[in-house]
mmCIF file of C-alpha atoms and ligand atoms in Angstrom:
data_model
loop_
_atom_site.group_PDB
_atom_site.id
_atom_site.type_symbol
_atom_site.label_atom_id
_atom_site.label_comp_id
_atom_site.label_asym_id
_atom_site.label_seq_id
_atom_site.Cartn_x
_atom_site.Cartn_y
_atom_site.Cartn_z
ATOM 1 C CA MET C 581 -1.833 7.551 35.832
ATOM 2 C CA THR C 582 -1.308 4.874 33.238
ATOM 3 C CA LYS C 583 0.299 5.479 30.144
ATOM 4 C CA PRO C 584 -1.597 4.988 26.813
ATOM 5 C CA ARG C 585 -0.434 1.618 24.998
ATOM 6 C CA LEU C 586 1.368 1.797 21.758
ATOM 7 C CA TYR C 587 1.997 -1.179 19.449
ATOM 8 C CA SER C 588 4.495 -1.827 16.514
ATOM 9 C CA GLY C 589 6.407 -4.524 14.603
ATOM 10 C CA MET C 590 8.794 -5.371 11.880
ATOM 11 C CA GLN C 591 9.275 -8.114 9.795
ATOM 12 C CA PRO C 592 12.742 -9.998 9.971
ATOM 13 C CA SER C 593 12.705 -9.899 6.484
ATOM 14 C CA ALA C 594 16.810 -9.266 5.924
ATOM 15 C CA ASP C 595 19.986 -9.440 7.728
ATOM 16 C CA SER C 596 20.337 -5.663 8.272
ATOM 17 C CA LEU C 597 17.813 -2.921 8.498
ATOM 18 C CA GLN C 598 18.139 -0.052 6.220
ATOM 19 C CA ILE C 599 18.112 3.832 7.109
ATOM 20 C CA GLY C 600 14.512 4.012 6.223
ATOM 21 C CA ASN C 601 13.197 1.471 8.582
ATOM 22 C CA TYR C 602 15.764 3.545 11.118
ATOM 23 C CA ILE C 603 14.360 6.932 10.371
ATOM 24 C CA GLY C 604 10.715 5.935 9.479
ATOM 25 C CA ALA C 605 10.033 3.409 12.417
ATOM 26 C CA LEU C 606 12.793 3.049 15.095
ATOM 27 C CA MET C 607 13.861 6.890 15.991
ATOM 28 C CA GLN C 608 9.771 7.203 16.160
ATOM 29 C CA TRP C 609 9.593 4.168 18.396
ATOM 30 C CA ARG C 610 12.825 5.411 20.599
ATOM 31 C CA GLU C 611 11.047 8.547 21.193
ATOM 32 C CA MET C 612 7.263 7.259 21.849
ATOM 33 C CA GLN C 613 8.721 4.848 24.265
ATOM 34 C CA GLN C 614 9.222 7.596 27.111
ATOM 35 C CA SER C 615 5.362 8.560 27.187
ATOM 36 C CA TYR C 616 3.806 5.200 26.032
ATOM 37 C CA ASP C 617 3.551 1.790 27.170
ATOM 38 C CA ALA C 618 4.931 0.318 24.360
ATOM 39 C CA PHE C 619 5.325 -3.137 22.694
ATOM 40 C CA PHE C 620 7.403 -3.594 19.869
ATOM 41 C CA SER C 621 7.521 -6.932 18.087
ATOM 42 C CA VAL C 622 9.908 -8.996 15.598
ATOM 43 C CA VAL C 623 7.050 -10.406 13.559
ATOM 44 C CA ASP C 624 8.410 -13.638 12.615
ATOM 45 C CA LEU C 625 5.035 -15.373 12.026
ATOM 46 C CA HIS C 626 4.316 -12.671 9.231
ATOM 47 C CA ALA C 627 7.814 -13.499 7.478
ATOM 48 C CA LEU C 628 6.786 -17.277 7.116
ATOM 49 C CA THR C 629 4.199 -15.783 4.442
ATOM 50 C CA VAL C 630 6.684 -15.855 1.966
ATOM 51 C CA PRO C 631 9.396 -18.366 1.574
ATOM 52 C CA ASN C 632 12.315 -18.503 3.814
ATOM 53 C CA ASP C 633 15.443 -20.407 4.568
ATOM 54 C CA PRO C 634 14.662 -21.863 8.318
ATOM 55 C CA ALA C 635 18.254 -21.031 9.698
ATOM 56 C CA GLU C 636 18.308 -17.863 7.896
ATOM 57 C CA LEU C 637 14.763 -16.504 9.395
ATOM 58 C CA ARG C 638 16.002 -17.679 12.765
ATOM 59 C CA GLU C 639 19.419 -15.539 12.342
ATOM 60 C CA LYS C 640 17.384 -12.511 10.802
ATOM 61 C CA THR C 641 14.957 -12.624 13.722
ATOM 62 C CA ARG C 642 17.511 -12.210 16.372
ATOM 63 C CA ARG C 643 19.310 -9.684 14.145
ATOM 64 C CA THR C 644 16.462 -7.495 14.126
ATOM 65 C CA ALA C 645 15.983 -7.696 17.553
ATOM 66 C CA ALA C 646 19.322 -6.856 18.280
ATOM 67 C CA GLN C 647 18.905 -3.885 16.057
ATOM 68 C CA TYR C 648 15.976 -2.535 17.809
ATOM 69 C CA ILE C 649 18.195 -2.476 20.630
ATOM 70 C CA ALA C 650 20.784 -1.209 19.747
ATOM 71 C CA ALA C 651 18.628 1.726 17.878
ATOM 72 C CA GLY C 652 17.778 2.870 21.311
ATOM 73 C CA ILE C 653 14.520 0.650 22.164
ATOM 74 C CA GLU C 654 15.240 -0.180 25.934
ATOM 75 C CA PRO C 655 14.194 -3.708 26.773
ATOM 76 C CA SER C 656 13.587 -2.816 30.257
ATOM 77 C CA ARG C 657 11.247 -0.066 29.702
ATOM 78 C CA SER C 658 9.476 -1.278 26.371
ATOM 79 C CA THR C 659 8.373 -4.743 26.214
ATOM 80 C CA LEU C 660 10.381 -5.828 23.021
ATOM 81 C CA TYR C 661 9.897 -9.349 22.119
ATOM 82 C CA VAL C 662 9.372 -12.319 19.216
ATOM 83 C CA GLN C 663 5.533 -12.721 17.714
ATOM 84 C CA SER C 664 5.861 -16.502 17.911
ATOM 85 C CA HIS C 665 7.025 -16.647 21.282
ATOM 86 C CA VAL C 666 3.398 -15.695 22.177
ATOM 87 C CA SER C 667 1.336 -18.483 21.198
ATOM 88 C CA ALA C 668 -1.883 -16.157 21.651
ATOM 89 C CA HIS C 669 -1.157 -14.379 18.235
ATOM 90 C CA ALA C 670 -1.712 -17.081 16.182
ATOM 91 C CA GLU C 671 -4.725 -18.204 18.437
ATOM 92 C CA LEU C 672 -6.302 -14.920 18.312
ATOM 93 C CA ALA C 673 -5.893 -14.617 14.570
ATOM 94 C CA TRP C 674 -8.039 -17.653 13.971
ATOM 95 C CA ILE C 675 -10.820 -16.193 16.259
ATOM 96 C CA LEU C 676 -10.575 -13.168 14.035
ATOM 97 C CA SER C 677 -10.453 -14.801 10.783
ATOM 98 C CA THR C 678 -13.977 -16.146 11.877
ATOM 99 C CA VAL C 679 -15.149 -12.556 11.680
ATOM 100 C CA THR C 680 -13.754 -11.321 8.889
ATOM 101 C CA GLY C 681 -15.515 -11.303 5.368
ATOM 102 C CA PHE C 682 -13.642 -12.964 2.553
ATOM 103 C CA GLY C 683 -14.468 -10.144 0.415
ATOM 104 C CA GLU C 684 -13.074 -7.686 3.103
ATOM 105 C CA ALA C 685 -9.665 -9.353 3.274
ATOM 106 C CA GLY C 686 -9.502 -9.714 -0.578
ATOM 107 C CA ARG C 687 -9.767 -5.621 -0.721
ATOM 108 C CA MET C 688 -6.367 -5.444 1.220
ATOM 109 C CA THR C 689 -4.327 -3.577 -1.662
ATOM 110 C CA GLN C 690 -1.044 -5.088 -0.235
ATOM 111 C CA PHE C 691 -2.392 -8.752 -0.925
ATOM 112 C CA LYS C 692 -3.934 -7.549 -4.436
ATOM 113 C CA ASP C 693 -0.323 -6.008 -5.308
ATOM 114 C CA LYS C 694 1.653 -9.105 -4.088
ATOM 115 C CA SER C 695 -0.794 -11.781 -5.479
ATOM 116 C CA SER C 696 -1.382 -10.335 -8.953
ATOM 117 C CA ARG C 697 2.552 -9.922 -9.117
ATOM 118 C CA TYR C 698 3.233 -13.445 -8.142
ATOM 119 C CA GLY C 699 0.049 -15.346 -9.303
ATOM 120 C CA THR C 700 -2.635 -16.780 -7.176
ATOM 121 C CA ASP C 701 -0.695 -20.195 -7.221
ATOM 122 C CA ALA C 702 2.465 -18.638 -6.108
ATOM 123 C CA THR C 703 0.373 -16.990 -3.189
ATOM 124 C CA SER C 704 -0.060 -18.463 0.107
ATOM 125 C CA VAL C 705 -3.327 -18.434 2.174
ATOM 126 C CA GLY C 706 -1.229 -17.234 5.096
ATOM 127 C CA LEU C 707 -0.456 -13.851 2.729
ATOM 128 C CA PHE C 708 -3.991 -13.453 2.382
ATOM 129 C CA THR C 709 -4.719 -13.702 5.956
ATOM 130 C CA TYR C 710 -1.779 -11.835 7.037
ATOM 131 C CA PRO C 711 -3.748 -8.651 7.984
ATOM 132 C CA VAL C 712 -6.040 -10.792 10.371
ATOM 133 C CA LEU C 713 -2.780 -11.814 11.960
ATOM 134 C CA MET C 714 -1.850 -8.336 12.064
ATOM 135 C CA ALA C 715 -4.987 -7.280 13.847
ATOM 136 C CA ALA C 716 -4.703 -10.055 16.333
ATOM 137 C CA ASP C 717 -1.132 -8.919 17.230
ATOM 138 C CA ILE C 718 -2.460 -5.183 17.816
ATOM 139 C CA LEU C 719 -5.844 -6.078 19.908
ATOM 140 C CA LEU C 720 -4.136 -8.663 22.208
ATOM 141 C CA TYR C 721 -2.377 -5.749 24.079
ATOM 142 C CA GLN C 722 -5.756 -3.264 24.089
ATOM 143 C CA THR C 723 -3.680 -0.902 22.067
ATOM 144 C CA ASP C 724 -4.501 2.552 21.811
ATOM 145 C CA LEU C 725 -1.814 3.677 18.964
ATOM 146 C CA VAL C 726 -0.166 2.200 16.068
ATOM 147 C CA PRO C 727 2.664 3.908 14.181
ATOM 148 C CA VAL C 728 3.349 2.705 11.136
ATOM 149 C CA GLY C 729 4.253 3.690 7.505
ATOM 150 C CA ASP C 730 1.208 4.638 4.937
ATOM 151 C CA ASP C 731 1.125 1.320 3.309
ATOM 152 C CA GLN C 732 0.124 -0.171 6.542
ATOM 153 C CA LYS C 733 -3.117 2.041 7.304
ATOM 154 C CA GLN C 734 -5.211 0.102 5.464
ATOM 155 C CA HIS C 735 -4.315 -3.066 7.763
ATOM 156 C CA VAL C 736 -5.126 -0.999 10.929
ATOM 157 C CA GLU C 737 -8.325 0.171 9.417
ATOM 158 C CA LEU C 738 -9.351 -3.172 9.123
ATOM 159 C CA THR C 739 -8.278 -4.139 12.825
ATOM 160 C CA ARG C 740 -10.363 -1.309 13.903
ATOM 161 C CA ASP C 741 -13.535 -2.688 11.864
ATOM 162 C CA LEU C 742 -12.638 -6.247 13.429
ATOM 163 C CA ALA C 743 -12.680 -4.704 16.856
ATOM 164 C CA GLU C 744 -15.887 -3.053 16.397
ATOM 165 C CA ARG C 745 -17.342 -5.724 15.105
ATOM 166 C CA PHE C 746 -16.293 -8.372 17.506
ATOM 167 C CA ASN C 747 -17.267 -6.073 20.341
ATOM 168 C CA SER C 748 -20.646 -5.434 19.231
ATOM 169 C CA ARG C 749 -21.409 -9.012 18.118
ATOM 170 C CA TYR C 750 -19.899 -10.614 21.693
ATOM 171 C CA GLY C 751 -19.323 -7.684 23.985
ATOM 172 C CA LYS C 752 -16.600 -5.524 24.480
ATOM 173 C CA ALA C 753 -13.075 -7.127 24.489
ATOM 174 C CA PHE C 754 -11.051 -5.049 22.698
ATOM 175 C CA THR C 755 -9.584 -1.303 22.587
ATOM 176 C CA VAL C 756 -10.427 -0.003 19.195
ATOM 177 C CA PRO C 757 -6.569 1.256 18.308
ATOM 178 C CA MET C 758 -5.851 4.401 16.194
ATOM 179 C CA PRO C 759 -3.025 4.337 13.592
ATOM 180 C CA VAL C 760 -0.287 6.989 13.703
ATOM 181 C CA ILE C 761 0.759 7.412 10.387
ATOM 182 C CA GLN C 762 4.336 8.498 9.594
ATOM 183 C CA GLN C 763 4.962 11.955 7.977
ATOM 184 C CA ASP C 764 6.261 12.517 4.550
ATOM 185 C CA THR C 765 9.283 14.307 5.886
ATOM 186 C CA ALA C 766 10.178 10.338 7.495
ATOM 187 C CA ARG C 767 10.003 8.737 4.171
ATOM 188 C CA ILE C 768 13.427 7.625 2.510
ATOM 189 C CA TYR C 769 13.728 6.789 -1.112
ATOM 190 C CA ASP C 770 16.269 4.814 -2.941
ATOM 191 C CA LEU C 771 19.508 6.653 -3.315
ATOM 192 C CA GLN C 772 19.864 5.222 -6.970
ATOM 193 C CA ASN C 773 16.114 5.364 -7.659
ATOM 194 C CA PRO C 774 14.857 8.411 -5.483
ATOM 195 C CA THR C 775 11.317 8.353 -6.520
ATOM 196 C CA ALA C 776 10.836 4.424 -5.127
ATOM 197 C CA LYS C 777 10.977 3.909 -1.640
ATOM 198 C CA MET C 778 13.930 2.647 0.187
ATOM 199 C CA SER C 779 13.479 -0.960 0.597
ATOM 200 C CA LYS C 780 15.313 -4.276 2.467
ATOM 201 C CA SER C 781 13.946 -5.892 -0.673
ATOM 202 C CA ALA C 782 15.276 -3.058 -3.279
ATOM 203 C CA GLU C 783 16.639 -4.599 -6.789
ATOM 204 C CA THR C 784 19.887 -2.932 -6.354
ATOM 205 C CA ASP C 785 22.180 -2.678 -3.323
ATOM 206 C CA ALA C 786 23.756 0.653 -4.402
ATOM 207 C CA GLY C 787 20.575 2.496 -3.412
ATOM 208 C CA VAL C 788 20.194 1.197 0.161
ATOM 209 C CA LEU C 789 21.978 2.306 2.899
ATOM 210 C CA TRP C 790 22.287 -0.611 5.645
ATOM 211 C CA LEU C 791 22.345 -0.309 9.239
ATOM 212 C CA LEU C 792 24.748 -2.935 9.840
ATOM 213 C CA ASP C 793 27.266 -2.074 6.836
ATOM 214 C CA ASP C 794 30.650 -1.204 7.367
ATOM 215 C CA PRO C 795 30.376 2.774 7.617
ATOM 216 C CA SER C 796 33.011 3.615 4.869
ATOM 217 C CA LYS C 797 30.774 1.407 2.385
ATOM 218 C CA SER C 798 27.684 3.697 3.311
ATOM 219 C CA ALA C 799 29.841 6.794 2.774
ATOM 220 C CA LYS C 800 30.692 5.524 -0.478
ATOM 221 C CA LYS C 801 27.037 4.972 -1.541
ATOM 222 C CA ILE C 802 25.987 8.489 -0.423
ATOM 223 C CA MET C 803 29.040 9.751 -2.523
ATOM 224 C CA ARG C 804 27.308 8.001 -5.645
ATOM 225 C CA ALA C 805 23.913 8.686 -4.895
ATOM 226 C CA VAL C 806 21.729 10.257 -7.745
ATOM 227 C CA THR C 807 21.309 14.032 -7.820
ATOM 228 C CA ASP C 808 20.643 16.372 -10.567
ATOM 229 C CA SER C 809 22.336 18.939 -13.036
ATOM 230 C CA GLU C 810 21.414 22.047 -11.187
ATOM 231 C CA GLY C 811 24.146 21.777 -8.576
ATOM 232 C CA SER C 812 22.224 23.673 -6.202
ATOM 233 C CA VAL C 813 21.376 22.191 -2.740
ATOM 234 C CA ARG C 814 17.574 22.909 -1.825
ATOM 235 C CA TYR C 815 14.377 20.838 -1.241
ATOM 236 C CA ASP C 816 12.081 20.122 -4.163
ATOM 237 C CA ARG C 817 10.706 16.671 -4.055
ATOM 238 C CA GLN C 818 9.111 17.176 -7.442
ATOM 239 C CA ASN C 819 11.888 18.419 -9.424
ATOM 240 C CA LYS C 820 15.000 17.250 -7.391
ATOM 241 C CA PRO C 821 14.187 13.899 -5.742
ATOM 242 C CA GLY C 822 17.609 13.185 -5.008
ATOM 243 C CA VAL C 823 18.710 16.055 -3.513
ATOM 244 C CA SER C 824 15.653 16.172 -1.435
ATOM 245 C CA ASN C 825 15.915 12.761 -0.126
ATOM 246 C CA LEU C 826 19.572 13.319 0.862
ATOM 247 C CA LEU C 827 18.441 16.547 2.729
ATOM 248 C CA VAL C 828 15.227 14.469 4.344
ATOM 249 C CA ILE C 829 18.317 12.035 5.672
ATOM 250 C CA TYR C 830 20.484 14.717 6.964
ATOM 251 C CA ALA C 831 17.988 16.555 8.598
ATOM 252 C CA ALA C 832 16.466 13.409 10.407
ATOM 253 C CA LEU C 833 19.923 12.056 11.883
ATOM 254 C CA SER C 834 21.155 15.765 12.815
ATOM 255 C CA GLY C 835 18.177 16.726 14.178
ATOM 256 C CA ARG C 836 18.572 19.883 12.138
ATOM 257 C CA GLN C 837 15.957 21.810 9.956
ATOM 258 C CA ILE C 838 16.238 21.598 6.151
ATOM 259 C CA PRO C 839 16.327 25.334 5.586
ATOM 260 C CA SER C 840 19.382 25.627 8.135
ATOM 261 C CA ILE C 841 21.122 22.664 5.807
ATOM 262 C CA GLU C 842 20.279 24.309 2.661
ATOM 263 C CA ASP C 843 21.670 27.797 4.184
ATOM 264 C CA GLU C 844 25.163 25.811 4.980
ATOM 265 C CA TYR C 845 25.739 24.432 1.767
ATOM 266 C CA ALA C 846 24.559 27.301 -0.381
ATOM 267 C CA GLY C 847 27.103 28.272 -3.245
ATOM 268 C CA ARG C 848 28.772 24.776 -2.680
ATOM 269 C CA GLY C 849 28.643 21.881 -4.776
ATOM 270 C CA TYR C 850 26.767 18.390 -4.300
ATOM 271 C CA GLY C 851 30.444 16.782 -3.177
ATOM 272 C CA ASP C 852 30.646 18.753 -0.130
ATOM 273 C CA PHE C 853 26.976 18.545 0.745
ATOM 274 C CA LYS C 854 27.490 14.463 0.276
ATOM 275 C CA LYS C 855 30.600 14.657 2.200
ATOM 276 C CA GLY C 856 28.648 16.576 5.008
ATOM 277 C CA LEU C 857 26.160 14.037 4.936
ATOM 278 C CA ALA C 858 28.395 10.884 4.810
ATOM 279 C CA GLU C 859 29.865 12.334 7.795
ATOM 280 C CA VAL C 860 26.551 12.440 9.748
ATOM 281 C CA VAL C 861 25.406 8.715 8.561
ATOM 282 C CA VAL C 862 28.808 7.472 9.593
ATOM 283 C CA ASN C 863 28.425 9.167 13.107
ATOM 284 C CA GLU C 864 24.766 8.204 13.756
ATOM 285 C CA PHE C 865 25.155 4.533 12.045
ATOM 286 C CA GLY C 866 28.692 3.832 13.737
ATOM 287 C CA PRO C 867 27.583 3.273 17.127
ATOM 288 C CA VAL C 868 24.320 1.518 16.507
ATOM 289 C CA ARG C 869 26.091 -0.939 14.412
ATOM 290 C CA GLU C 870 28.820 -1.441 17.165
ATOM 291 C CA ARG C 871 26.064 -2.063 19.628
ATOM 292 C CA ALA C 872 24.305 -4.463 17.500
ATOM 293 C CA LEU C 873 27.119 -6.428 16.765
ATOM 294 C CA ALA C 874 27.972 -6.721 20.331
ATOM 295 C CA LEU C 875 24.563 -7.759 20.982
ATOM 296 C CA LEU C 876 24.895 -10.506 18.558
ATOM 297 C CA ASP C 877 28.374 -11.369 19.926
ATOM 298 C CA ASP C 878 26.136 -13.054 22.721
ATOM 299 C CA PRO C 879 23.120 -14.567 21.602
ATOM 300 C CA ALA C 880 22.391 -16.443 24.564
ATOM 301 C CA GLU C 881 22.131 -13.259 26.540
ATOM 302 C CA LEU C 882 19.829 -11.712 23.907
ATOM 303 C CA ASP C 883 17.904 -14.683 23.960
ATOM 304 C CA ARG C 884 17.433 -14.376 27.682
ATOM 305 C CA VAL C 885 16.371 -10.696 27.210
ATOM 306 C CA LEU C 886 13.899 -11.980 24.398
ATOM 307 C CA ALA C 887 12.201 -14.374 26.653
ATOM 308 C CA VAL C 888 11.957 -12.323 29.653
ATOM 309 C CA ASN C 889 9.788 -9.569 27.653
ATOM 310 C CA ALA C 890 7.855 -12.430 25.703
ATOM 311 C CA GLY C 891 6.938 -13.361 29.488
ATOM 312 C CA LYS C 892 5.478 -9.698 30.081
ATOM 313 C CA ALA C 893 3.660 -9.804 26.528
ATOM 314 C CA GLU C 894 2.180 -13.359 27.325
ATOM 315 C CA GLU C 895 0.182 -11.934 30.366
ATOM 316 C CA VAL C 896 -1.290 -9.302 28.762
ATOM 317 C CA ALA C 897 -2.156 -11.285 25.526
ATOM 318 C CA ASN C 898 -3.404 -14.291 27.479
ATOM 319 C CA LYS C 899 -5.962 -12.260 29.468
ATOM 320 C CA THR C 900 -7.533 -10.761 26.451
ATOM 321 C CA LEU C 901 -7.589 -14.353 24.499
ATOM 322 C CA ALA C 902 -9.115 -16.060 27.461
ATOM 323 C CA ASP C 903 -11.625 -13.344 27.666
ATOM 324 C CA VAL C 904 -12.311 -13.722 23.859
ATOM 325 C CA TYR C 905 -12.510 -17.300 24.292
ATOM 326 C CA ASP C 906 -15.116 -17.190 26.787
ATOM 327 C CA LYS C 907 -17.128 -14.177 24.708
ATOM 328 C CA VAL C 908 -17.113 -16.374 21.828
ATOM 329 C CA GLY C 909 -18.523 -19.520 23.741
ATOM 330 C CA LEU C 910 -15.611 -22.090 23.723
ATOM 331 C CA LEU C 911 -15.952 -24.509 26.776
ATOM 332 C CA ARG C 912 -13.251 -23.762 29.202
ATOM 333 C CA ARG C 913 -10.674 -26.667 29.975
ATOM 334 C CA ALA C 914 -11.580 -27.763 33.906
HETATM 335 P P1 AMP O 2039 9.678 -3.209 6.298
HETATM 336 O O1 AMP O 2039 9.685 -4.076 7.018
HETATM 337 O O2 AMP O 2039 10.102 -2.720 4.735
HETATM 338 O O3 AMP O 2039 7.842 -2.904 5.970
HETATM 339 O O4 AMP O 2039 9.433 -1.812 7.283
HETATM 340 C C1 AMP O 2039 9.226 -1.704 8.366
HETATM 341 C C2 AMP O 2039 8.778 -0.178 8.833
HETATM 342 O O5 AMP O 2039 9.869 0.588 8.517
HETATM 343 C C3 AMP O 2039 7.727 0.317 7.998
HETATM 344 O O6 AMP O 2039 6.335 0.077 8.349
HETATM 345 C C4 AMP O 2039 8.025 1.998 8.151
HETATM 346 O O7 AMP O 2039 7.661 2.353 9.072
HETATM 347 C C5 AMP O 2039 9.188 1.655 7.854
HETATM 348 N N1 AMP O 2039 9.896 1.821 6.986
HETATM 349 C C6 AMP O 2039 10.202 1.003 5.578
HETATM 350 N N2 AMP O 2039 10.912 1.579 4.743
HETATM 351 C C7 AMP O 2039 10.894 2.972 4.905
HETATM 352 C C8 AMP O 2039 11.354 3.846 4.072
HETATM 353 N N3 AMP O 2039 11.768 3.955 2.997
HETATM 354 N N4 AMP O 2039 11.404 5.161 4.521
HETATM 355 C C9 AMP O 2039 10.664 5.204 5.428
HETATM 356 N N5 AMP O 2039 10.175 4.601 6.607
HETATM 357 C C10 AMP O 2039 10.249 3.206 6.024
HETATM 358 N N1 LIG O 2040 2.768 -5.598 8.559
HETATM 359 C C1 LIG O 2040 3.614 -4.674 9.390
HETATM 360 C C2 LIG O 2040 4.906 -4.413 8.135
HETATM 361 O O1 LIG O 2040 5.180 -5.300 7.270
HETATM 362 C C3 LIG O 2040 4.269 -5.299 10.207
HETATM 363 C C4 LIG O 2040 3.440 -5.618 11.663
HETATM 364 C C5 LIG O 2040 3.072 -6.791 11.747
HETATM 365 C C6 LIG O 2040 2.895 -4.671 12.327
HETATM 366 N N2 LIG O 2040 2.160 -6.921 12.755
HETATM 367 C C7 LIG O 2040 2.061 -5.683 13.395
HETATM 368 C C8 LIG O 2040 2.790 -3.252 12.668
HETATM 369 C C9 LIG O 2040 1.286 -4.609 14.281
HETATM 370 C C10 LIG O 2040 2.433 -2.462 13.458
HETATM 371 C C11 LIG O 2040 1.536 -3.419 14.324
HETATM 372 O O2 LIG O 2040 5.513 -3.487 8.325
#
């Protein structure tokens, strides 16, 4: 029996991923790759929608791929590749843009947020059509499931609409994918500002745990994390966002349930609890960091692995693209 297909990706927008990417995305990808035919991309074309230094973008792309592998995405089992290595992404995005309504694209809340924050002159057309490129990523692979954070749900809904519209207008070319939205317990908040999502682009570094940071640095950040004055380790997202966030991180990385952690630290102070968490984080991240750095030590080998997987991705993608070109009426090259 063939396994259902899964597709997800992340932008190479920083030198290191943060613990939210690890808990909210990579740990789930790692688990799901066992039962799905999984494709994971480093979406470098998407990263171009905001200004980038070219040499840095190249480096971030490699580093992101290395962290996928270090976190347990197996490049021999899952198709882990770089988006720009498969030219069909940009080509299908063009075709899909011709079936996307201008108003429809304009209703994407992520675009509306970003363009109102930076102004229309500082906003590129690429940022506007970003969701169409994301739809192309997903639809090229006849994807069944798309695991993403809830901020991406609207983009997957658009992808479904475009797939259905194309299929009914031109004949069935695409599988209509389903989003798999990350649970609340997989959402990680900033250690200094625990009501804001932890993010690669956070304003201050002190609230972000980086996968590639020196473990002792991460331990220090945990010891300084914002808590509250109550002094008891218990989960209460509303009234104790800081402690609740630390409990979520502890539970996710240790594989334990939150109540069992609350019990362990009952009657003990936050200092003990943070020390315990720092140990869990260092134990989990230490080996991941080592593996990532080892992979980055041999970029030629890493590039080779990515090239092999780009070849595997291309086989699937080019088939879909050729079918789409035929269906819309482009003349085949003789
Ligand atoms: P980003 O590149 O920051 O958009 O993140 C890529 C993916 O990582 C998202 O789609 C989420 O699945 C996950 N992610 C990012 N930040 C967090 C967070 N703070 N908590 C949980 N998951 C996150
Ligand atoms: N837009 C997604 C994000 O910022 C990244 C992405 C691009 C993606 N293409 C994708 C995610 C396809 C899932 C499937 O997180």
